[in-house]
CSV table of C-alpha atoms in Angstrom, one decimal:
chain,number,residue,atom,x,y,z
W,1,MET,CA,-9.5,29.6,19.0
W,2,PRO,CA,-9.8,29.7,15.1
W,3,PHE,CA,-6.2,29.5,12.6
W,4,ASP,CA,-4.1,32.2,13.1
W,5,ALA,CA,-6.5,34.1,15.4
W,6,PRO,CA,-4.0,37.3,17.0
W,7,HIS,CA,-3.1,37.0,20.6
W,8,SER,CA,-2.4,40.4,22.1
W,9,GLY,CA,-1.5,39.6,25.5
W,10,THR,CA,1.6,38.9,27.3
W,11,ASP,CA,4.6,37.1,25.2
W,12,GLU,CA,4.9,34.0,27.9
W,13,PHE,CA,2.8,30.8,27.5
W,14,GLN,CA,2.8,27.5,28.7
W,15,PHE,CA,0.7,24.4,28.2
W,16,ILE,CA,1.7,21.4,29.9
W,17,THR,CA,0.4,18.0,29.7
W,18,PRO,CA,1.5,14.2,30.7
W,19,SER,CA,2.9,12.4,27.2
W,20,ASP,CA,1.6,9.0,26.8
W,21,LEU,CA,3.6,7.4,24.2
W,22,SER,CA,2.3,4.2,22.2
W,23,SER,CA,3.3,2.5,18.9
W,24,PRO,CA,0.0,0.6,17.6
W,25,LEU,CA,0.0,-1.9,15.1
W,26,THR,CA,-1.2,-0.7,11.4
W,27,ALA,CA,-2.4,-2.1,8.5
W,28,THR,CA,0.8,-2.3,6.8
W,29,THR,CA,2.5,-4.8,9.5
W,30,GLY,CA,2.8,-8.5,9.0
W,31,GLN,CA,1.1,-8.9,13.0
W,32,PHE,CA,-1.9,-7.0,12.3
W,33,ALA,CA,-2.7,-8.5,8.7
W,34,LEU,CA,-2.3,-11.9,10.1
W,35,SER,CA,-4.6,-11.4,13.2
W,36,GLN,CA,-7.0,-9.6,11.1
W,37,ALA,CA,-7.3,-12.4,8.5
W,38,LEU,CA,-7.6,-15.0,11.3
W,39,LEU,CA,-10.2,-13.0,12.8
W,40,SER,CA,-12.3,-12.8,9.9
W,41,ARG,CA,-12.5,-16.7,10.2
W,42,ASP,CA,-13.2,-16.4,13.8
W,43,ILE,CA,-10.2,-17.0,15.2
W,44,ASP,CA,-9.2,-14.7,18.0
W,45,SER,CA,-5.6,-13.9,18.3
W,46,SER,CA,-6.1,-13.5,22.2
W,47,GLU,CA,-7.5,-17.3,22.4
W,48,LEU,CA,-4.2,-18.6,20.7
W,49,THR,CA,-1.9,-21.4,22.4
W,50,GLU,CA,1.5,-19.7,23.4
W,51,ALA,CA,3.3,-21.5,20.8
W,52,GLN,CA,0.7,-20.7,18.0
W,53,SER,CA,1.4,-17.3,18.9
W,54,ASP,CA,4.9,-17.7,19.0
W,55,ILE,CA,4.7,-19.5,15.4
W,56,LEU,CA,2.5,-16.4,13.9
W,57,SER,CA,4.9,-13.9,15.9
W,58,ASP,CA,7.9,-15.2,13.6
W,59,TYR,CA,6.1,-15.3,10.4
W,60,ALA,CA,4.8,-11.9,10.7
W,61,ASP,CA,8.4,-10.6,11.0
W,62,LEU,CA,9.1,-12.7,7.8
W,63,LEU,CA,6.4,-10.9,5.9
W,64,ASP,CA,7.3,-7.4,7.3
W,65,THR,CA,10.9,-8.8,5.8
W,66,ALA,CA,9.4,-9.8,2.5
W,67,SER,CA,7.0,-6.6,2.0
W,68,ALA,CA,10.3,-4.5,2.6
W,69,ALA,CA,13.1,-6.3,0.8
W,70,GLU,CA,14.3,-6.0,-3.1
W,71,LEU,CA,13.7,-9.1,-4.3
W,72,GLU,CA,14.4,-9.2,-8.1
W,73,THR,CA,15.7,-12.7,-8.3
W,74,LYS,CA,15.6,-16.4,-6.9
W,75,SER,CA,19.3,-15.6,-5.7
W,76,ASP,CA,17.5,-12.6,-3.6
W,77,VAL,CA,15.3,-14.9,-2.1
W,78,ILE,CA,17.2,-17.3,-0.9
W,79,ALA,CA,19.9,-15.2,0.5
W,80,GLN,CA,17.3,-13.3,2.4
W,81,PHE,CA,15.5,-16.1,3.6
W,82,GLY,CA,17.4,-19.5,2.9
W,83,GLU,CA,18.3,-20.2,6.6
W,84,GLN,CA,14.6,-19.0,7.9
W,85,LEU,CA,12.2,-21.0,5.0
W,86,ASP,CA,12.4,-24.2,3.5
W,87,ILE,CA,11.7,-22.9,-0.1
W,88,THR,CA,12.6,-24.7,-3.3
W,89,PHE,CA,12.2,-23.2,-6.7
W,90,VAL,CA,11.0,-25.8,-9.5
W,91,GLU,CA,11.9,-25.4,-13.2
W,92,ASP,CA,7.9,-25.3,-14.8
W,93,PHE,CA,6.4,-25.8,-11.7
W,94,ARG,CA,2.9,-27.4,-12.4
W,95,THR,CA,0.3,-29.3,-10.5
W,96,THR,CA,-0.1,-33.5,-11.0
W,97,ASP,CA,-2.5,-32.7,-13.8
W,98,GLY,CA,-0.8,-30.2,-15.5
W,99,GLN,CA,-1.6,-26.9,-14.4
W,100,LYS,CA,1.0,-24.2,-14.2
W,101,LEU,CA,1.5,-22.5,-10.7
W,102,ASN,CA,3.6,-19.3,-9.9
W,103,GLY,CA,3.7,-21.2,-6.4
W,104,ALA,CA,2.3,-23.4,-3.4
W,105,ALA,CA,2.9,-24.1,0.3
W,106,THR,CA,2.8,-27.9,1.0
W,107,GLU,CA,1.1,-29.2,4.1
W,108,ASP,CA,4.5,-29.8,5.9
W,109,GLY,CA,5.6,-25.9,5.8
W,110,GLN,CA,7.6,-26.3,2.2
W,111,ILE,CA,7.2,-23.1,0.3
W,112,ILE,CA,7.7,-23.9,-3.6
W,113,LEU,CA,8.2,-21.3,-6.2
W,114,ASP,CA,8.4,-21.4,-10.0
W,115,ALA,CA,12.1,-20.9,-10.9
W,116,ASP,CA,11.1,-18.2,-13.7
W,117,LEU,CA,9.5,-15.9,-11.3
W,118,THR,CA,11.2,-12.3,-10.7
W,119,THR,CA,10.5,-9.1,-9.9
W,120,ALA,CA,6.9,-8.0,-8.7
W,121,ALA,CA,5.6,-11.6,-9.3
W,122,LEU,CA,8.5,-13.4,-7.4
W,123,LYS,CA,7.5,-10.8,-4.5
W,124,ALA,CA,3.8,-11.3,-4.8
W,125,THR,CA,3.8,-14.8,-4.8
W,126,LEU,CA,6.6,-15.4,-2.0
W,127,VAL,CA,4.8,-12.9,0.4
W,128,GLU,CA,1.1,-15.1,-0.2
W,129,GLU,CA,3.0,-18.1,0.7
W,130,ILE,CA,4.6,-17.1,3.4
W,131,ALA,CA,1.0,-16.2,4.9
W,132,GLU,CA,-0.1,-19.5,3.6
W,133,ALA,CA,2.8,-21.6,5.6
W,134,ALA,CA,2.0,-19.3,8.5
W,135,PHE,CA,-1.3,-20.7,8.9
W,136,LYS,CA,-0.5,-24.4,8.1
W,137,ASP,CA,2.4,-23.9,10.6
W,138,ALA,CA,0.4,-22.7,13.5
W,139,PHE,CA,-3.2,-24.7,13.0
W,140,ASP,CA,-1.7,-27.9,11.1
W,141,THR,CA,-4.3,-27.6,8.5
W,142,THR,CA,-5.1,-25.7,5.2
W,143,SER,CA,-6.9,-22.4,5.6
W,144,GLN,CA,-10.6,-21.7,4.4
W,145,GLY,CA,-10.6,-19.7,1.3
W,146,ASP,CA,-7.4,-17.9,0.0
W,147,PHE,CA,-5.6,-16.9,3.5
W,148,GLY,CA,-2.7,-16.0,1.7
W,149,ALA,CA,-4.3,-13.2,-0.5
W,150,GLU,CA,-6.1,-11.7,2.2
W,151,VAL,CA,-3.1,-11.3,4.3
W,152,ALA,CA,-1.6,-9.7,1.2
W,153,ALA,CA,-4.4,-7.6,0.6
W,154,ARG,CA,-4.3,-6.3,4.2
W,155,LEU,CA,-0.8,-5.4,4.0
W,156,ALA,CA,-1.3,-3.1,1.1
W,157,GLY,CA,-4.1,-1.4,3.4
W,158,GLU,CA,-7.1,-2.8,1.9
W,159,ALA,CA,-10.1,-2.3,3.8
W,160,ASP,CA,-13.2,-2.9,1.9
W,161,PRO,CA,-15.0,-5.3,3.6
W,162,ALA,CA,-16.6,-6.7,0.7
W,163,ALA,CA,-13.3,-7.2,-0.8
W,164,LEU,CA,-11.8,-8.9,2.3
W,165,ALA,CA,-15.0,-11.3,3.0
W,166,ALA,CA,-14.2,-12.5,-0.9
W,167,PHE,CA,-11.0,-14.1,0.2
W,168,ASN,CA,-12.4,-15.7,3.1
W,169,SER,CA,-15.0,-17.5,0.7
W,170,ASP,CA,-15.1,-21.4,0.0
W,171,ALA,CA,-15.0,-20.4,-3.8
W,172,GLN,CA,-11.4,-19.1,-3.2
W,173,ASN,CA,-10.2,-22.4,-2.1
W,174,ASP,CA,-6.7,-22.7,-3.8
W,175,THR,CA,-5.7,-26.4,-2.9
W,176,VAL,CA,-4.1,-28.4,-5.4
W,177,GLU,CA,-2.1,-31.6,-5.9
W,178,THR,CA,1.5,-31.4,-6.7
W,179,GLU,CA,4.6,-33.7,-6.8
W,180,PHE,CA,5.3,-32.3,-3.3
W,181,GLY,CA,1.7,-33.0,-2.0
W,182,THR,CA,-1.7,-31.5,-1.2
W,183,ALA,CA,-0.6,-27.6,-1.1
W,184,GLU,CA,-2.6,-24.1,-1.4
W,185,ALA,CA,-1.3,-22.9,-4.8
W,186,ALA,CA,-0.9,-19.1,-6.4
W,187,VAL,CA,-2.2,-20.4,-10.1
W,188,SER,CA,-1.4,-18.7,-13.4
W,189,ARG,CA,0.9,-19.4,-16.7
W,190,PRO,CA,2.9,-16.8,-18.4
W,191,VAL,CA,1.8,-15.7,-22.1
W,192,ASP,CA,3.9,-16.8,-25.1
W,193,ALA,CA,6.8,-14.4,-25.6
W,194,GLY,CA,6.2,-13.5,-28.8
W,195,ILE,CA,2.3,-12.7,-28.2
W,196,ALA,CA,3.3,-10.7,-25.0
W,197,ARG,CA,5.6,-8.3,-26.6
W,198,ALA,CA,2.5,-7.7,-29.3
W,199,LEU,CA,0.1,-7.1,-26.3
W,200,THR,CA,2.7,-5.1,-24.6
W,201,ARG,CA,2.9,-2.4,-27.3
W,202,ASP,CA,-0.6,-2.6,-28.2
W,203,ILE,CA,-1.7,-2.1,-24.6
W,204,SER,CA,1.2,0.5,-24.1
W,205,ARG,CA,0.1,2.6,-27.2
W,206,SER,CA,-3.7,2.8,-26.1
W,207,ASN,CA,-3.1,3.6,-22.5
W,208,ASP,CA,-0.1,5.7,-22.0
W,209,LEU,CA,1.5,3.2,-19.4
W,210,ASP,CA,5.4,3.6,-19.3
W,211,GLU,CA,5.8,0.0,-19.0
W,212,VAL,CA,3.4,-3.3,-19.3
W,213,ASN,CA,4.8,-6.2,-17.9
W,214,ASN,CA,4.1,-10.0,-16.5
W,215,ILE,CA,1.2,-10.9,-19.0
W,216,THR,CA,-0.5,-14.0,-17.5
W,217,PHE,CA,-3.3,-16.4,-18.4
W,218,THR,CA,-5.0,-18.0,-15.9
W,219,SER,CA,-8.3,-20.8,-16.8
W,220,ILE,CA,-10.3,-21.5,-13.6
W,221,ALA,CA,-13.6,-23.4,-13.5
W,222,PRO,CA,-17.0,-21.6,-12.9
W,223,GLU,CA,-17.3,-22.8,-9.0
W,224,ASP,CA,-13.7,-22.0,-8.0
W,225,TYR,CA,-14.7,-18.2,-9.0
W,226,GLY,CA,-14.5,-15.8,-6.5
W,227,GLY,CA,-17.8,-13.7,-7.4
W,228,ASP,CA,-17.3,-10.2,-8.9
W,229,ARG,CA,-13.4,-8.4,-9.2
W,230,PHE,CA,-12.1,-5.7,-8.1
W,231,PHE,CA,-11.6,-2.1,-9.0
W,232,ARG,CA,-9.6,-0.1,-6.6
W,233,GLU,CA,-8.8,3.3,-8.2
W,234,PRO,CA,-4.7,3.7,-8.8
W,235,LEU,CA,-3.4,7.2,-8.8
W,236,VAL,CA,-0.9,7.7,-12.2
W,237,THR,CA,-1.8,4.5,-13.9
W,238,PRO,CA,-5.2,4.1,-15.5
W,239,THR,CA,-8.1,3.8,-13.6
W,240,ALA,CA,-11.1,1.1,-15.0
W,241,ALA,CA,-12.9,3.9,-16.6
W,242,GLU,CA,-9.8,5.3,-18.7
W,243,LEU,CA,-8.5,1.7,-19.9
W,244,ASP,CA,-8.7,1.5,-23.6
W,245,LEU,CA,-9.1,-2.3,-24.7
W,246,SER,CA,-9.5,-1.4,-28.2
W,247,ARG,CA,-6.3,-2.3,-29.8
W,248,ILE,CA,-6.6,-5.9,-28.6
W,249,GLN,CA,-10.3,-6.7,-29.1
W,250,GLY,CA,-10.7,-9.3,-31.6
W,251,LYS,CA,-6.6,-9.8,-32.0
W,252,TYR,CA,-5.4,-12.6,-30.2
W,253,ASP,CA,-6.2,-16.3,-29.6
W,254,LEU,CA,-4.9,-16.6,-26.1
W,255,ASN,CA,-6.6,-19.7,-24.9
W,256,GLY,CA,-6.1,-21.6,-28.3
W,257,ASP,CA,-9.8,-22.1,-29.0
W,258,GLY,CA,-10.0,-21.3,-32.8
W,259,VAL,CA,-11.7,-17.8,-31.8
W,260,LEU,CA,-10.3,-14.2,-31.6
W,261,ASP,CA,-10.7,-12.9,-28.3
W,262,GLN,CA,-13.0,-10.5,-27.0
W,263,TYR,CA,-12.2,-9.2,-23.3
W,264,ALA,CA,-13.8,-7.4,-20.8
W,265,LEU,CA,-12.4,-5.8,-17.7
W,266,ARG,CA,-12.9,-7.7,-14.4
W,267,ALA,CA,-10.0,-6.2,-12.1
W,268,VAL,CA,-8.1,-2.9,-11.5
W,269,GLU,CA,-5.8,-3.2,-8.4
W,270,PRO,CA,-2.7,-1.4,-7.4
W,271,ASN,CA,-0.2,-3.9,-7.0
W,272,ALA,CA,-0.2,-4.9,-3.2
W,273,PHE,CA,3.3,-6.0,-3.2
W,274,MET,CA,4.9,-2.8,-4.7
W,275,ASN,CA,3.4,0.0,-3.0
W,276,LEU,CA,3.5,3.4,-4.7
W,277,GLN,CA,7.3,4.1,-4.9
W,278,VAL,CA,8.6,7.8,-3.2
W,279,ILE,CA,11.2,9.0,-5.9
W,280,GLY,CA,11.3,12.4,-4.3
W,281,GLN,CA,9.1,15.1,-3.1
W,282,THR,CA,9.3,19.5,-3.8
W,283,PRO,CA,7.7,21.5,-1.0
W,284,THR,CA,4.8,24.0,-2.2
W,285,LYS,CA,3.7,25.4,1.0
W,286,LEU,CA,2.9,25.6,4.8
W,287,ILE,CA,-0.7,25.1,6.1
W,288,PRO,CA,-1.4,26.2,9.6
W,289,THR,CA,-3.3,23.7,12.2
W,290,SER,CA,-5.3,23.9,15.2
W,291,GLN,CA,-2.1,23.8,17.1
W,292,SER,CA,-0.7,27.1,15.5
W,293,ASN,CA,-1.5,30.5,16.7
W,294,SER,CA,-0.6,34.1,15.3
W,295,ILE,CA,1.2,36.6,17.7
W,296,LEU,CA,1.6,40.6,17.3
W,297,ILE,CA,5.4,40.3,18.3
W,298,GLY,CA,6.4,42.7,21.6
W,299,GLN,CA,10.1,43.3,23.1
W,300,GLY,CA,10.2,39.9,24.7
W,301,GLN,CA,10.4,36.1,23.9
W,302,ALA,CA,7.7,34.1,23.1
W,303,SER,CA,7.2,30.4,24.5
W,304,THR,CA,4.6,27.7,24.5
W,305,THR,CA,4.5,23.8,25.0
W,306,TRP,CA,2.2,22.5,22.2
W,307,VAL,CA,1.4,18.9,22.4
W,308,LEU,CA,-0.7,16.5,20.1
W,309,ARG,CA,-2.5,14.0,21.8
W,310,THR,CA,-3.5,10.1,20.3
W,311,GLU,CA,-7.1,10.4,21.1
W,312,GLN,CA,-7.6,13.9,19.6
W,313,SER,CA,-8.4,14.6,15.9
W,314,TYR,CA,-6.2,18.1,14.6
W,315,GLU,CA,-7.5,20.1,11.7
W,316,THR,CA,-5.7,22.2,8.8
W,317,SER,CA,-6.6,25.7,7.7
W,318,SER,CA,-7.0,23.9,4.3
W,319,GLU,CA,-7.4,20.5,3.0
W,320,PHE,CA,-4.5,18.1,2.1
W,321,ASN,CA,-4.0,15.1,-0.1
W,322,TRP,CA,-3.4,11.7,1.6
W,323,ASN,CA,-2.5,8.4,0.5
W,324,SER,CA,-1.2,5.8,3.0
W,325,SER,CA,1.0,3.9,0.5
W,326,ILE,CA,2.9,7.8,-0.6
W,327,ALA,CA,2.7,8.3,3.1
W,328,VAL,CA,4.6,5.2,4.0
W,329,GLY,CA,7.0,5.6,1.1
W,330,LEU,CA,7.7,8.8,2.0
W,331,GLU,CA,9.1,7.8,5.6
W,332,ALA,CA,10.9,4.9,4.1
W,333,SER,CA,12.7,6.7,1.5
W,334,GLY,CA,13.5,9.3,4.0
W,335,GLU,CA,11.6,11.9,2.0
W,336,ILE,CA,9.4,13.3,4.9
W,337,LEU,CA,10.1,16.6,5.9
W,338,GLY,CA,10.5,17.8,9.4
W,339,VAL,CA,12.3,17.7,13.1
W,340,GLY,CA,11.2,13.8,13.7
W,341,LEU,CA,7.2,14.9,14.1
W,342,SER,CA,6.0,13.7,11.3
W,343,ALA,CA,6.4,9.5,11.3
W,344,SER,CA,3.5,10.1,14.0
W,345,LEU,CA,1.1,11.8,11.6
W,346,THR,CA,-1.8,9.7,10.1
W,347,ALA,CA,-5.1,10.2,8.2
W,348,THR,CA,-8.3,8.3,9.1
W,349,THR,CA,-10.1,8.9,5.5
W,350,GLU,CA,-8.3,6.0,3.4
W,351,GLY,CA,-10.8,3.7,1.5
W,352,GLY,CA,-9.2,1.3,-0.7
W,353,GLY,CA,-5.6,2.9,-1.5
W,354,SER,CA,-6.8,5.5,-3.5
W,355,ASN,CA,-6.0,9.5,-2.8
W,356,ARG,CA,-8.6,11.4,-0.4
W,357,SER,CA,-8.4,15.0,0.3
W,358,THR,CA,-9.0,15.6,4.1
W,359,ASP,CA,-8.3,18.5,6.6
W,360,LYS,CA,-8.2,16.4,9.5
W,361,PHE,CA,-5.3,14.5,10.9
W,362,THR,CA,-4.1,12.5,14.2
W,363,VAL,CA,-1.2,10.9,15.4
W,364,ALA,CA,0.0,7.3,16.4
W,365,ASN,CA,2.4,8.7,19.0
W,366,GLU,CA,1.6,11.6,21.4
W,367,VAL,CA,3.9,14.5,20.3
W,368,ARG,CA,4.9,17.2,23.0
W,369,GLU,CA,7.1,20.6,22.1
W,370,THR,CA,8.2,23.4,23.6
W,371,TYR,CA,9.0,26.1,21.3
W,372,THR,CA,10.3,29.5,21.8
W,373,ILE,CA,10.6,32.5,19.2
W,374,PRO,CA,13.7,34.4,20.9
W,375,ALA,CA,13.1,38.3,21.8
W,376,GLY,CA,14.6,40.4,18.5
W,377,ALA,CA,14.2,37.4,15.9
W,378,TYR,CA,11.4,39.9,14.7
W,379,GLU,CA,10.7,43.3,14.5
W,380,PRO,CA,8.0,44.8,17.5
W,381,GLY,CA,4.6,44.9,15.9
W,382,THR,CA,5.1,41.9,13.1
W,383,LEU,CA,2.4,39.6,12.9
W,384,VAL,CA,4.0,36.1,13.5
W,385,ASN,CA,2.2,32.4,13.1
W,386,TYR,CA,3.8,30.0,15.2
W,387,GLY,CA,3.0,26.1,16.3
W,388,PHE,CA,2.6,23.1,14.0
W,389,HIS,CA,2.3,23.6,10.4
W,390,MET,CA,1.6,20.7,7.9
W,391,ILE,CA,4.2,20.9,4.9
W,392,VAL,CA,2.5,19.8,1.8
W,393,GLY,CA,4.1,19.4,-1.8
W,394,ASP,CA,4.4,17.5,-5.1
W,395,VAL,CA,5.3,14.2,-4.5
W,396,ASP,CA,7.0,12.0,-7.6
W,397,VAL,CA,5.6,8.5,-7.3
W,398,ALA,CA,6.1,5.1,-9.4
W,399,GLN,CA,3.1,2.8,-9.6
W,400,ASN,CA,2.4,-0.7,-10.2
W,401,THR,CA,-1.3,-1.8,-11.4
W,402,PHE,CA,-2.6,-5.1,-12.0
W,403,TYR,CA,-5.2,-5.3,-14.7
W,404,ASP,CA,-7.6,-8.4,-15.2
W,405,LEU,CA,-9.1,-9.1,-18.4
W,406,GLU,CA,-12.1,-11.9,-18.9
W,407,ILE,CA,-12.3,-13.5,-22.1
W,408,THR,CA,-16.0,-13.4,-23.0
W,409,ASN,CA,-16.4,-15.3,-26.0
W,410,SER,CA,-14.4,-18.5,-25.3
W,411,ARG,CA,-15.4,-21.7,-26.6
W,412,ASN,CA,-13.7,-23.9,-24.0
W,413,GLU,CA,-16.2,-25.5,-22.1
W,414,GLY,CA,-16.2,-25.8,-18.0
W,415,VAL,CA,-14.0,-23.0,-17.4
W,416,ARG,CA,-13.5,-19.1,-16.9
W,417,GLU,CA,-10.6,-17.6,-18.6
W,418,PHE,CA,-8.6,-14.5,-17.6
W,419,VAL,CA,-5.5,-12.7,-18.6
W,420,GLY,CA,-3.8,-10.5,-16.4
W,421,PHE,CA,-0.7,-7.7,-17.1
W,422,GLU,CA,1.0,-5.3,-14.9
W,423,GLY,CA,1.3,-1.6,-15.9
W,424,PHE,CA,3.8,1.0,-14.7
W,425,ASN,CA,3.6,4.6,-14.3
W,426,ARG,CA,5.4,7.9,-13.1
W,427,GLY,CA,3.6,10.8,-12.1
W,428,ILE,CA,2.8,14.0,-9.9
W,429,VAL,CA,0.6,13.8,-6.8
W,430,GLN,CA,0.2,17.2,-5.6
W,431,ASP,CA,-0.6,19.1,-2.5
W,432,HIS,CA,0.2,15.7,-0.4
W,433,TYR,CA,1.4,16.0,2.9
W,434,VAL,CA,5.1,15.5,3.3
W,435,GLY,CA,5.7,16.6,6.6
W,436,LEU,CA,4.7,18.2,10.1
W,437,VAL,CA,7.2,20.9,11.7
W,438,MET,CA,7.3,23.6,14.6
W,439,THR,CA,7.8,26.5,13.1
W,440,ASP,CA,7.4,30.2,13.0
W,441,TYR,CA,7.2,32.9,10.4
W,442,ASP,CA,6.2,36.4,9.2
W,443,VAL,CA,2.5,36.4,8.2
W,444,ASN,CA,2.7,39.0,5.5
W,445,ASN,CA,5.6,37.2,3.9
W,446,PRO,CA,5.2,33.5,4.1
W,447,PRO,CA,7.9,30.8,3.1
W,448,LEU,CA,6.9,29.3,-0.2
W,449,GLY,CA,8.2,26.3,-2.4
W,450,GLY,CA,12.1,25.8,-1.8
W,451,GLU,CA,12.0,28.2,0.8
W,452,ILE,CA,10.4,25.9,3.3
W,453,LEU,CA,13.4,23.7,3.4
W,454,ALA,CA,14.8,26.4,5.5
W,455,PHE,CA,12.2,26.2,7.8
W,456,ALA,CA,12.0,22.2,7.9
């Protein structure tokens, strides 16, 4: 039946089907990310021993905790994980040959973190090394490629097969030697504070970034380079096409080779460890779904049982915007509107974490609601729309995005050199899903804006 098709028969309806509740894993859970990263290395979770399964399950819980926790300093990490993980903070953490490290996971399961790490860089390194420790603990060996980085990417919703395959490449092997033994490491070093301030000023002025943080320099051998870098489109920070490097070209010598650097953009990646933060939402309109209908009100009540089943896809009468990170953020922050139904809603158009417009949604858990319009709620003859409705609105979000520049004119032989930084912006994403409700309203006087709150 089409959207809002009038029904001219009796006011009494009843559609009843069995409910089959389920809670499938999603790409934003530690267990899913670990199992998929293992599968990409031809390790099927169904073939693990009971001991290995228990180990990975414990680490999956730790990954979920680390992803959700507020971790600003090393004290926060120790307070959160001190009794569960063997974590050591080291001043000026380096390899035995002097290469600066952010963190590492050793062969005996110890996690080493640089003591100067804070906020996003601290969380990013911790998540990656927890995943590396999980592999070592379960299989008593180092992983192929960069297992930790792949798990982190999957936790952020990365779904591009080419991007994920790059983490499994031998070229991504990050094994290093440290004073704590052989380890798999997160490698970079901070840029001199004075130069970092100047770079921050130049990059911010050219690119309308609210903040620029965590400027780092990395030097790697060509054989360790993981191929083409990635371009993932952010929502409220500059995209690859928008980033302006003109203020910094030929101005700095970050690699110390005596030549002022020229830069080429090699990666734009929304921060996998600080997903879009939802500040708030403002509802703008209700959109009828294929599980809604219109009825010409008579003298009696109208009653029906609507069911959203997990195996079916449902449509909305007009498109809405969808981003998995925003949806997760809405739920986590309590900003989703509705009557307990919205947590079940998902969309399947996501690709690489960017925003997509769609008119289809599914549910992870079957939803079954009996709904009644009482007699006398409307004047007889009023055309009323009732049933499941999507709420869309303007969502206020903050986003952190990593940018990676290669120094293209380096005189240092045998290495490729990169400068990375993190940009921060706050902006509005319009017409985004913010809830799913069962409601009714006069078709000729639909609620708009703040009026929707009374219907949610």
